[in-house]
Amino acid sequence: MSSQDQSQTGGTASEDGPSAGLLGTVVPDFIRKNFALKFGIVLVIMALSVGAVGIVATQQFQDYTEEQVTGEYQGLAAQESDIIQRWIERNELAAQFISSSSAWTADDTADLETELQNQRAGLSADVEHIHVLERSPSGTTIIASTALSSGTSVQDAGRGWTEDTTFSRAGEVQMSNVYQSQDGPVVGFMSQVDASQNRFIVVEYSTDRIAGSLQGADRAEGGFTQVVNASNVVMIDEPVGSGTASGQATLSSYGGSDQARLPIQEAETLRGSTQAAGVIREMPGNSNVIDERYTVGYAPIEGTDWVVLVHAPYSAVFGFVENVRLLGFIGTGLMVLVIGGVGAALGYNTATSIDRLTRKTEEMRQGNLDVDISTSRIDNIGQLYNGFSEMRDALQEQITEAESARKEAEVSRAEAMEMNNYLQEKAEEFSDVMEAAAGGNLTKRMETDGENESMDRIASEFNGMINELEKTVGQLNSFAGEVAESGDVVLTSSESVREASEQVAESIQKVSDDAYDQKERLQELSEDLDELVSTLEQLQETNPDVEIQESLDQFRVVATTLQDAADTSEEMMAESETVAGAAEEQAAELNEVSSRAEQLKRYAQPLGDILGRFETEAEHEFVFSGGPSQGLGENDDNN
């Protein structure tokens, strides 16, 4: 494969997803290149998948149906067992109830028989006869009966089973196996009379009605139900057709072989367990049961050694299942054939169209764009044909447009080259002006020629910027000189003012000192005068005739005047100290002004040196309206 093909294949794999990429590494290239082969393989896989799904689904449906039918027959066996068990329990209760009557202790046979007839009339219709038996050392005889003569031996009457029947508790009822009476097969229920230890009641029930209630024949054609005891003897046989009598197999041997008696053995294993019934799906044909294969459901009857067996031909029970399986296989086969046939036809048609489209696209790839790409199909393949046709037309149009664009590009390229040369020339001119400005010559300007709006706009904006810069530099240069000169003036003035302030402070300090001395002297004179006044007052008190009152008043006035003068000196001293402090503060502020003026002068000089490097027009220099010394002089006068 070429590198182009490989890139296209890789792109397709990435677009189709990870699974397509994985298949691309597993599936051989000769299969991936052939659509018909890929479609055939997919078709075979689909057919096999459909076949496998059909077979599995058919088998699952068959298993489900078999389970349903098996469960139905298992339930039927349990139902039949329950019917017979309830029939037995009902009969046992009836026998127990009858035996509890005290009438059976009478010795009058006629009375006993009358009571028997009355009891029989109140029982169900399947009661054949009721007998009163009595045991003695010589044997057991019938002392009263609804059918037999009194005094008849039970052996002669065919009720010999009563001889060996024993009871373990009062009210207990014992049931016999089915035996043949003069009226048909019956089951005897024997119960001891409560008031006597040697008299018994035997109630005989016909099995015809219970046999007719069995439903084996209703569930499947050819089916029937039988009840078999542990000796493999048929106790109850479901009648055939609409008859009401027991079946012909009653009291016959069941099965005739151990294999046929397998359901009886299986039923015995269920006694006392939670499972009520079971089913053997397939038993081989047996002339004593059913000639063909058959299904049998089994269930033990609790409290007896009887087993219910529900029989039916296998074809009648599972024939539907067999038909379902056969139809499932046939349907699966038909579906596989339909998928294969339709898929093959569709695949062939699709593969042919795709191969034809592949050949035409190959011609397009080789440069033939006039190839005819058309089809009558309207499906996805047809849309693919239309897409390739539109792609071919679009490609032709793009080629035409590309040729036109190429010519336009050549013209544009020539114009671009011319513009590039012009821009290079202007860029060099602009570069010279910028280098001059960077070197400090702010008098050069960029020329505009109207050839290129962008370049002219750059030149105009640059020239405006240089004009502003030139004006600013000139003004700064002038201002720096004035600042340096003003710094000298401020420094000189501040030194003078500071010296004057210091002199004022010294003078004020001397005044303050003199005022303090004067205060001290005035204070001493005042104290001396106060002592003199006190002495004169004492003199006046001791010499009232001496006239010194006038002198004493004058001394007092003088003392007051001296005190006022001392206070005035103290106030003058305080004001002198305030003035001296203010002078010292002013001197300190002037020192700060001198320091800042010195710094301003130191910084203004380098700034002036730097600004002096720029070349500017004289008209842009800044001129003050009045010199800095003039302004400072005015400030000095104000101070």
XYZ file of C-alpha atoms in Angstrom:
639
model
C 0.000 0.000 0.000
C 1.156 3.554 -0.699
C 1.630 6.063 2.082
C -1.457 7.900 0.815
C -3.526 4.713 0.973
C -2.203 3.971 4.412
C -3.109 7.444 5.631
C -6.582 7.086 4.144
C -7.003 3.668 5.737
C -5.870 4.976 9.089
C -8.244 7.917 8.834
C -11.162 5.604 8.102
C -10.306 3.394 11.048
C -10.171 6.353 13.364
C -13.504 7.629 12.053
C -15.192 4.214 12.348
C -14.099 3.832 15.953
C -11.822 1.584 18.011
C -13.629 -1.590 16.937
C -12.933 -0.882 13.250
C -9.282 -0.252 14.063
C -9.093 -3.558 15.919
C -10.732 -5.391 13.005
C -8.274 -3.706 10.664
C -5.389 -5.322 12.515
C -7.038 -8.762 12.564
C -8.805 -9.075 9.203
C -6.448 -9.755 6.251
C -6.118 -6.981 3.650
C -7.459 -9.110 0.765
C -10.746 -9.433 2.660
C -10.882 -5.761 3.660
C -10.345 -4.676 0.022
C -13.153 -6.880 -1.386
C -16.629 -5.644 -0.428
C -18.381 -8.695 -1.900
C -16.167 -11.035 0.127
C -16.709 -9.014 3.316
C -20.461 -8.936 2.684
C -20.486 -12.688 2.073
C -18.596 -13.372 5.292
C -20.943 -11.104 7.243
C -23.911 -12.833 5.575
C -22.610 -16.247 6.610
C -22.018 -15.014 10.154
C -25.536 -13.570 10.278
C -27.041 -16.803 8.954
C -25.100 -18.876 11.471
C -26.055 -16.461 14.245
C -29.731 -16.565 13.300
C -29.564 -20.348 13.072
C -27.862 -20.613 16.454
C -30.345 -18.213 18.026
C -33.257 -20.099 16.470
C -31.975 -23.457 17.664
C -31.270 -22.169 21.154
C -34.631 -20.397 21.335
C -36.425 -23.516 20.079
C -34.617 -25.679 22.605
C -35.387 -23.226 25.408
C -39.052 -23.103 24.408
C -39.117 -26.881 24.237
C -37.555 -27.144 27.685
C -39.993 -24.576 29.039
C -42.973 -26.358 27.528
C -41.761 -29.716 28.799
C -41.391 -28.215 32.258
C -44.909 -26.811 32.043
C -46.390 -30.137 30.919
C -44.355 -32.015 33.510
C -45.560 -29.661 36.197
C -49.126 -30.103 34.970
C -48.946 -33.882 35.242
C -47.177 -33.645 38.561
C -49.972 -31.407 39.803
C -52.587 -33.751 38.351
C -51.108 -36.719 40.225
C -51.084 -34.686 43.453
C -54.664 -33.586 42.796
C -55.883 -37.159 42.158
C -54.065 -38.314 45.316
C -55.721 -35.555 47.313
C -59.175 -36.501 45.977
C -58.785 -40.134 46.987
C -57.270 -39.228 50.353
C -60.191 -36.924 51.163
C -62.588 -39.681 50.012
C -60.913 -42.127 52.423
C -60.935 -39.618 55.292
C -64.622 -38.912 54.724
C -65.443 -42.617 54.771
C -63.383 -43.159 57.910
C -65.282 -40.380 59.695
C -68.588 -41.895 58.626
C -67.600 -45.354 59.922
C -66.352 -43.843 63.161
C -69.585 -41.915 63.612
C -71.760 -44.982 62.985
C -69.748 -47.170 65.381
C -70.248 -44.669 68.182
C -73.982 -45.448 68.397
C -75.079 -47.489 71.440
C -77.686 -49.338 69.349
C -75.165 -51.951 68.256
C -75.081 -53.586 71.687
C -78.651 -54.894 71.270
C -79.198 -58.623 70.827
C -82.295 -58.405 68.620
C -81.142 -58.980 65.039
C -84.231 -57.336 63.602
C -83.593 -54.170 65.578
C -79.949 -54.164 64.487
C -80.872 -54.547 60.816
C -83.473 -51.804 61.069
C -80.839 -49.492 62.581
C -78.416 -50.457 59.815
C -80.964 -49.517 57.142
C -81.571 -46.196 58.840
C -77.840 -45.463 59.015
C -77.324 -46.445 55.389
C -80.065 -44.105 54.254
C -78.206 -41.191 55.818
C -74.850 -41.951 54.143
C -73.577 -41.164 50.654
C -74.784 -43.070 47.617
C -71.535 -44.975 47.178
C -72.121 -46.923 50.423
C -72.950 -50.475 49.365
C -73.595 -52.289 52.657
C -73.127 -52.021 56.431
C -72.423 -55.051 58.618
C -72.320 -55.717 62.362
C -69.640 -58.290 63.223
C -69.013 -60.136 66.456
C -65.892 -62.024 67.426
C -65.935 -65.148 69.553
C -63.478 -67.915 70.321
C -64.980 -69.953 67.512
C -64.540 -67.153 64.930
C -66.085 -63.956 63.586
C -69.669 -63.984 62.305
C -72.104 -61.483 60.889
C -74.884 -60.833 63.414
C -76.662 -58.164 61.298
C -76.256 -56.827 57.725
C -78.019 -54.831 55.029
C -77.272 -57.593 52.496
C -75.955 -60.759 54.159
C -77.695 -63.271 56.353
C -77.028 -63.177 60.074
C -74.847 -65.922 61.498
C -72.797 -66.139 58.304
C -69.070 -66.586 58.816
C -66.995 -63.711 57.533
C -64.858 -66.186 55.684
C -67.881 -67.527 53.850
C -69.133 -64.018 53.195
C -65.842 -63.015 51.613
C -64.897 -60.573 54.429
C -62.038 -62.587 55.798
C -59.819 -59.509 56.029
C -61.710 -58.566 59.174
C -60.337 -61.596 61.049
C -56.851 -60.181 61.392
C -57.808 -56.518 61.834
C -56.714 -55.092 65.180
C -57.205 -51.730 66.898
C -54.831 -49.847 69.128
C -57.240 -47.245 70.483
C -60.930 -46.519 70.803
C -62.580 -44.893 67.821
C -59.864 -46.092 65.457
C -60.931 -47.028 61.890
C -59.140 -49.629 59.762
C -59.448 -49.676 55.975
C -59.140 -52.746 53.768
C -57.794 -53.070 50.274
C -60.340 -53.255 47.471
C -62.105 -56.585 47.270
C -64.852 -57.974 45.130
C -68.387 -58.136 46.575
C -71.587 -59.433 45.069
C -72.224 -55.863 43.787
C -68.765 -55.021 42.551
C -65.398 -53.822 43.969
C -65.677 -52.272 47.390
C -63.468 -50.948 50.204
C -64.354 -51.844 53.773
C -63.948 -49.441 56.706
C -64.031 -51.280 60.061
C -64.529 -49.592 63.453
C -64.974 -51.120 66.910
C -68.254 -50.441 68.724
C -67.460 -48.233 71.730
C -69.496 -50.190 74.279
C -68.205 -53.583 73.240
C -64.814 -55.143 72.742
C -66.040 -57.871 70.411
C -68.508 -56.110 68.114
C -67.473 -54.102 65.037
C -69.106 -52.060 62.319
C -67.978 -52.578 58.713
C -69.068 -49.991 56.108
C -68.411 -50.995 52.511
C -67.985 -48.255 49.875
C -68.132 -48.931 46.151
C -65.101 -47.715 44.190
C -67.148 -47.033 41.053
C -67.948 -43.401 41.837
C -64.461 -42.477 43.021
C -63.035 -44.211 39.947
C -65.364 -42.165 37.750
C -64.161 -38.909 39.357
C -60.560 -39.469 38.239
C -59.451 -37.165 35.394
C -56.573 -38.867 33.650
C -58.607 -39.427 30.475
C -59.684 -35.769 30.450
C -56.124 -34.445 30.334
C -54.887 -36.385 27.308
C -56.278 -38.721 24.699
C -55.599 -42.308 25.710
C -54.802 -41.284 29.272
C -56.109 -42.863 32.472
C -55.527 -42.933 36.226
C -55.014 -45.968 38.435
C -54.489 -46.507 42.147
C -52.065 -49.346 42.940
C -51.158 -50.770 46.349
C -47.789 -51.939 47.641
C -48.500 -55.457 46.293
C -48.733 -54.024 42.771
C -52.473 -54.727 42.583
C -54.755 -52.175 40.941
C -57.121 -50.895 43.604
C -58.986 -48.314 41.529
C -59.061 -48.075 37.738
C -60.485 -45.084 35.877
C -63.312 -46.223 33.593
C -62.938 -45.881 29.835
C -65.297 -43.521 27.977
C -68.479 -42.360 29.705
C -68.972 -45.479 31.824
C -69.556 -45.143 35.577
C -68.277 -48.545 36.660
C -64.671 -49.165 37.670
C -62.247 -50.034 34.929
C -61.533 -53.565 33.846
C -58.049 -53.488 35.373
C -59.425 -53.322 38.933
C -57.854 -55.996 41.185
C -55.466 -57.024 38.390
C -51.672 -57.026 38.642
C -50.073 -53.770 37.537
C -47.319 -53.559 34.942
C -46.088 -57.083 34.771
C -42.403 -56.009 35.045
C -40.093 -54.217 37.422
C -39.436 -51.489 34.877
C -43.157 -50.774 34.549
C -43.455 -50.623 38.345
C -40.708 -48.003 38.662
C -43.251 -45.178 39.297
C -44.572 -47.118 42.331
C -41.075 -47.316 43.764
C -40.482 -43.617 43.080
C -43.758 -42.735 44.798
C -42.742 -44.668 47.925
C -39.676 -42.430 48.262
C -41.933 -39.365 48.501
C -43.777 -40.510 51.613
C -43.131 -38.141 54.479
C -41.305 -35.600 52.236
C -42.334 -32.101 51.209
C -42.717 -33.144 47.577
C -46.253 -34.332 46.950
C -45.825 -35.875 43.494
C -43.403 -36.675 40.693
C -43.328 -37.429 36.964
C -41.447 -39.852 34.744
C -41.539 -38.171 31.347
C -40.840 -41.205 29.209
C -41.551 -44.842 29.921
C -41.122 -47.594 27.310
C -44.276 -49.172 25.889
C -45.804 -52.016 27.963
C -48.721 -54.232 26.887
C -50.106 -54.207 30.461
C -50.080 -50.397 30.622
C -49.801 -48.579 27.232
C -48.404 -50.208 24.092
C -46.446 -47.085 23.063
C -44.138 -44.753 24.970
C -46.006 -43.077 27.758
C -45.691 -40.518 30.539
C -46.706 -41.279 34.107
C -47.244 -39.000 37.066
C -47.160 -40.530 40.562
C -48.147 -39.527 44.080
C -48.469 -41.518 47.318
C -51.718 -41.472 49.310
C -50.774 -40.720 52.893
C -52.090 -43.124 55.565
C -52.213 -46.025 53.078
C -49.832 -48.035 50.937
C -51.659 -46.854 47.825
C -50.078 -44.887 44.990
C -51.870 -42.801 42.343
C -50.523 -43.253 38.806
C -51.663 -40.888 36.015
C -50.853 -42.337 32.573
C -50.893 -40.828 29.081
C -49.184 -41.628 25.763
C -45.971 -39.668 25.354
C -47.154 -38.406 21.975
C -50.336 -37.013 23.532
C -48.464 -35.269 26.343
C -45.308 -34.072 24.631
C -46.439 -34.267 21.012
C -47.016 -30.522 21.002
C -43.480 -30.040 22.287
C -42.107 -32.223 19.533
C -44.110 -30.272 16.980
C -42.836 -26.990 18.379
C -39.255 -28.188 18.174
C -39.759 -29.436 14.610
C -41.441 -26.210 13.555
C -38.734 -24.202 15.294
C -35.994 -26.015 13.398
C -37.908 -25.687 10.125
C -38.540 -21.976 10.752
C -34.912 -21.422 11.645
C -33.790 -23.195 8.484
C -36.186 -21.176 6.336
C -35.019 -17.960 7.967
C -31.397 -18.858 7.296
C -32.243 -19.648 3.655
C -34.177 -16.404 3.252
C -31.367 -14.370 4.805
C -28.838 -16.144 2.621
C -30.855 -15.716 -0.589
C -31.936 -12.137 -0.053
C -28.538 -11.200 1.329
C -26.736 -12.799 -1.602
C -28.920 -10.974 -4.140
C -28.593 -7.691 -2.296
C -24.877 -8.162 -1.773
C -24.273 -8.984 -5.422
C -26.234 -5.938 -6.587
C -24.519 -3.662 -4.071
C -21.040 -5.052 -4.757
C -21.526 -4.584 -8.527
C -22.547 -0.959 -8.081
C -19.673 -0.270 -5.694
C -17.124 -1.897 -8.021
C -18.397 0.242 -10.931
C -18.175 3.367 -8.769
C -14.658 2.344 -7.673
C -13.517 2.092 -11.311
C -14.937 5.520 -12.106
C -13.306 7.110 -9.050
C -9.997 5.544 -10.127
C -10.347 7.293 -13.502
C -11.044 10.533 -11.635
C -7.952 9.994 -9.526
C -5.896 9.625 -12.700
C -7.163 12.993 -13.944
C -10.186 12.163 -16.077
C -12.847 14.485 -14.732
C -15.171 13.909 -17.708
C -16.062 10.378 -16.592
C -19.819 9.646 -16.493
C -21.005 9.033 -12.928
C -24.711 8.222 -13.019
C -27.030 5.472 -11.779
C -30.733 4.729 -11.588
C -30.531 3.703 -7.926
C -32.146 6.005 -5.356
C -30.833 4.284 -2.206
C -27.631 5.091 -0.314
C -25.525 3.737 -3.197
C -27.381 6.074 -5.560
C -26.781 8.954 -3.160
C -23.104 7.979 -3.131
C -23.049 8.164 -6.974
C -24.690 11.585 -6.847
C -22.225 12.681 -4.192
C -19.236 11.668 -6.337
C -20.797 13.389 -9.352
C -21.293 16.599 -7.389
C -17.775 16.257 -5.972
C -16.395 15.924 -9.536
C -18.284 19.018 -10.698
C -17.141 20.923 -7.630
C -13.564 19.802 -8.253
C -13.695 21.055 -11.848
C -15.060 24.380 -10.640
C -12.362 24.600 -7.981
C -9.659 23.902 -10.578
C -11.023 26.719 -12.768
C -11.227 29.059 -9.806
C -7.733 28.030 -8.702
C -6.323 28.892 -12.138
C -7.996 32.291 -12.034
C -6.802 32.809 -8.494
C -3.261 31.902 -9.548
C -3.246 34.619 -12.206
C -4.660 37.132 -9.753
C -2.045 36.074 -7.245
C 0.749 36.796 -9.746
C -0.581 40.316 -10.316
C -0.986 40.821 -6.592
C 2.536 39.534 -6.062
C 3.968 42.140 -8.470
C 2.006 44.874 -6.762
C 3.147 43.586 -3.390
C 6.781 43.651 -4.523
C 6.426 47.271 -5.663
C 4.738 48.218 -2.418
C 7.426 46.389 -0.471
C 10.193 48.409 -2.196
C 8.350 51.647 -1.464
C 7.867 50.687 2.172
C 11.538 49.790 2.511
C 12.566 53.226 1.170
C 10.155 55.044 3.469
C 11.278 52.896 6.371
C 14.897 53.914 5.743
C 13.918 57.613 5.624
C 11.905 57.279 8.806
C 14.800 55.389 10.401
C 17.222 58.290 9.683
C 14.841 60.787 11.294
C 14.384 58.546 14.321
C 18.158 58.065 14.691
C 18.625 61.857 14.607
C 15.954 62.280 17.273
C 17.570 59.532 19.349
C 20.912 61.389 19.028
C 19.349 64.593 20.395
C 18.485 66.484 17.179
C 14.805 67.296 17.562
C 14.634 69.625 14.549
C 14.289 66.935 11.798
C 10.832 65.826 10.533
C 9.380 62.915 8.462
C 8.174 63.785 4.955
C 4.672 62.777 3.676
C 4.165 62.068 -0.041
C 0.549 60.791 -0.236
C 1.578 57.406 -1.673
C 0.556 55.312 1.333
C -2.001 56.421 3.855
C -0.559 54.320 6.691
C 2.992 55.635 6.198
C 1.720 59.215 5.960
C -0.271 58.747 9.166
C 2.853 57.405 10.918
C 4.885 60.408 9.712
C 2.225 62.906 10.841
C 1.865 61.347 14.251
C 5.668 61.182 14.702
C 6.143 64.801 13.667
C 3.447 65.885 16.117
C 5.134 63.915 18.859
C 8.569 65.406 18.075
C 7.097 68.930 18.050
C 5.681 68.425 21.537
C 8.927 66.802 22.705
C 11.035 69.632 21.279
C 8.870 72.258 22.956
C 8.969 70.375 26.261
C 12.755 69.895 26.169
C 13.340 73.619 25.423
C 11.112 74.672 28.253
C 12.729 72.206 30.636
C 16.190 73.438 29.652
C 15.275 77.053 30.406
C 13.509 76.047 33.593
C 16.555 74.059 34.800
C 18.760 77.172 34.468
C 16.274 79.322 36.313
C 15.979 76.672 39.033
C 19.761 76.610 39.532
C 19.919 80.432 39.728
C 16.928 80.570 42.059
C 18.572 77.968 44.286
C 21.584 80.250 44.776
C 19.371 83.214 45.614
C 17.241 81.228 48.023
C 20.352 79.831 49.694
C 21.889 83.311 50.191
C 18.624 84.849 51.451
C 17.926 82.064 53.852
C 21.420 82.360 55.339
C 20.889 86.092 55.939
C 17.489 85.627 57.505
C 18.793 82.799 59.664
C 21.649 84.990 61.006
C 19.176 87.810 61.745
C 16.891 85.417 63.553
C 19.750 84.158 65.652
C 20.678 87.774 66.575
C 17.066 88.522 67.498
C 16.997 85.420 69.668
C 20.183 86.536 71.454
C 18.819 90.058 72.066
C 15.535 88.734 73.370
C 17.459 86.437 75.685
C 19.366 89.419 77.124
C 16.100 91.332 77.615
C 14.682 88.299 79.369
C 17.698 88.078 81.629
C 17.465 91.825 82.512
C 13.769 91.491 83.197
C 14.485 88.597 85.502
C 17.104 90.632 87.435
C 14.735 93.622 87.672
C 12.008 91.337 88.947
C 14.301 89.990 91.622
C 15.298 93.527 92.765
C 11.710 94.771 92.765
C 10.710 91.713 94.752
C 13.386 92.463 97.370
C 12.329 96.169 97.601
C 8.721 95.127 97.989
C 9.593 92.727 100.803
C 11.720 95.441 102.566
C 8.924 97.994 102.209
C 6.412 95.462 103.617
C 8.632 95.066 106.691
C 8.907 98.860 107.066
C 5.101 99.223 106.888
C 4.707 96.524 109.520
C 7.207 98.310 111.780
C 5.420 101.657 111.343
C 2.054 100.035 112.072
C 3.479 98.579 115.309
C 4.921 101.990 116.163
C 1.567 103.639 115.650
C -0.124 101.059 117.832
C 2.380 101.643 120.689
C 2.525 105.446 120.244
C -0.933 106.612 119.266
C 0.116 110.216 119.717
C 2.675 110.005 116.896
C 1.125 111.151 113.616
C 2.523 108.752 110.909
C -0.710 107.682 109.215
C -0.096 109.739 106.100
C 3.426 108.375 105.680
C 2.109 104.864 106.282
C -0.464 105.241 103.449
C 2.208 106.511 101.097
C 4.430 103.537 101.901
C 1.517 101.196 101.180
C 0.929 102.848 97.767
C 4.617 102.508 96.951
C 4.547 98.784 97.984
C 1.590 98.184 95.674
C 3.351 99.971 92.829
C 6.480 97.866 93.335
C 4.408 94.685 93.270
C 2.740 95.729 90.012
C 6.148 96.505 88.521
C 7.407 93.036 89.553
C 4.362 91.407 87.892
C 4.931 93.461 84.736
C 8.575 92.334 84.657
C 7.456 88.701 84.956
C 5.007 89.108 82.051
C 7.706 90.801 79.982
C 10.048 87.930 80.734
C 7.425 85.356 79.588
C 6.789 87.289 76.356
C 10.537 87.520 75.754
C 10.859 83.751 76.095
C 7.978 83.248 73.615
C 9.620 85.593 71.112
C 12.965 83.853 71.605
C 11.364 80.439 70.969
C 9.707 81.711 67.789
C 13.020 83.105 66.608
C 14.708 79.774 67.238
C 11.952 77.897 65.333
C 12.285 80.317 62.411
C 16.036 79.792 62.435
C 15.483 75.982 62.323
C 13.000 76.337 59.421
C 15.461 78.516 57.556
C 18.092 75.827 58.039
C 15.667 73.312 56.383
C 15.038 75.805 53.551
C 18.777 76.197 53.041
C 19.210 72.429 52.945
C 16.445 71.948 50.365
C 17.768 74.880 48.287
C 21.165 73.202 48.278
C 19.573 69.896 47.128
C 17.568 71.705 44.409
C 20.709 73.358 43.141
C 22.542 70.003 43.178
C 19.769 68.239 41.185
C 19.088 71.118 38.772
C 22.659 71.220 37.490
C 22.789 67.606 36.086
C 19.298 68.066 34.598
C 20.505 71.161 32.796
C 23.557 69.288 31.495
C 21.383 66.480 30.099
C 18.825 68.819 28.499
C 21.688 70.833 26.973
C 22.517 67.862 24.753
C 19.234 68.274 22.810
C 19.146 70.584 19.821
C 15.955 72.687 19.665
C 14.685 75.869 18.006
C 15.103 79.065 20.066
C 11.413 79.836 19.717
C 10.583 76.848 21.938
C 12.646 78.068 24.926
C 10.671 79.177 27.974
C 11.161 82.769 29.347
C 10.048 83.762 32.886
C 8.040 86.996 33.288
C 10.212 87.963 36.277
C 13.494 86.684 37.671
C 13.590 84.364 40.671
C 15.674 86.847 42.652
C 12.996 89.459 42.184
C 10.377 87.145 43.637
C 12.567 86.262 46.609
C 13.254 89.910 47.251
C 9.541 90.552 47.483
C 9.258 87.705 49.982
C 12.075 89.186 52.071
C 10.306 92.529 52.204
C 7.139 90.852 53.296
C 9.000 89.013 56.034
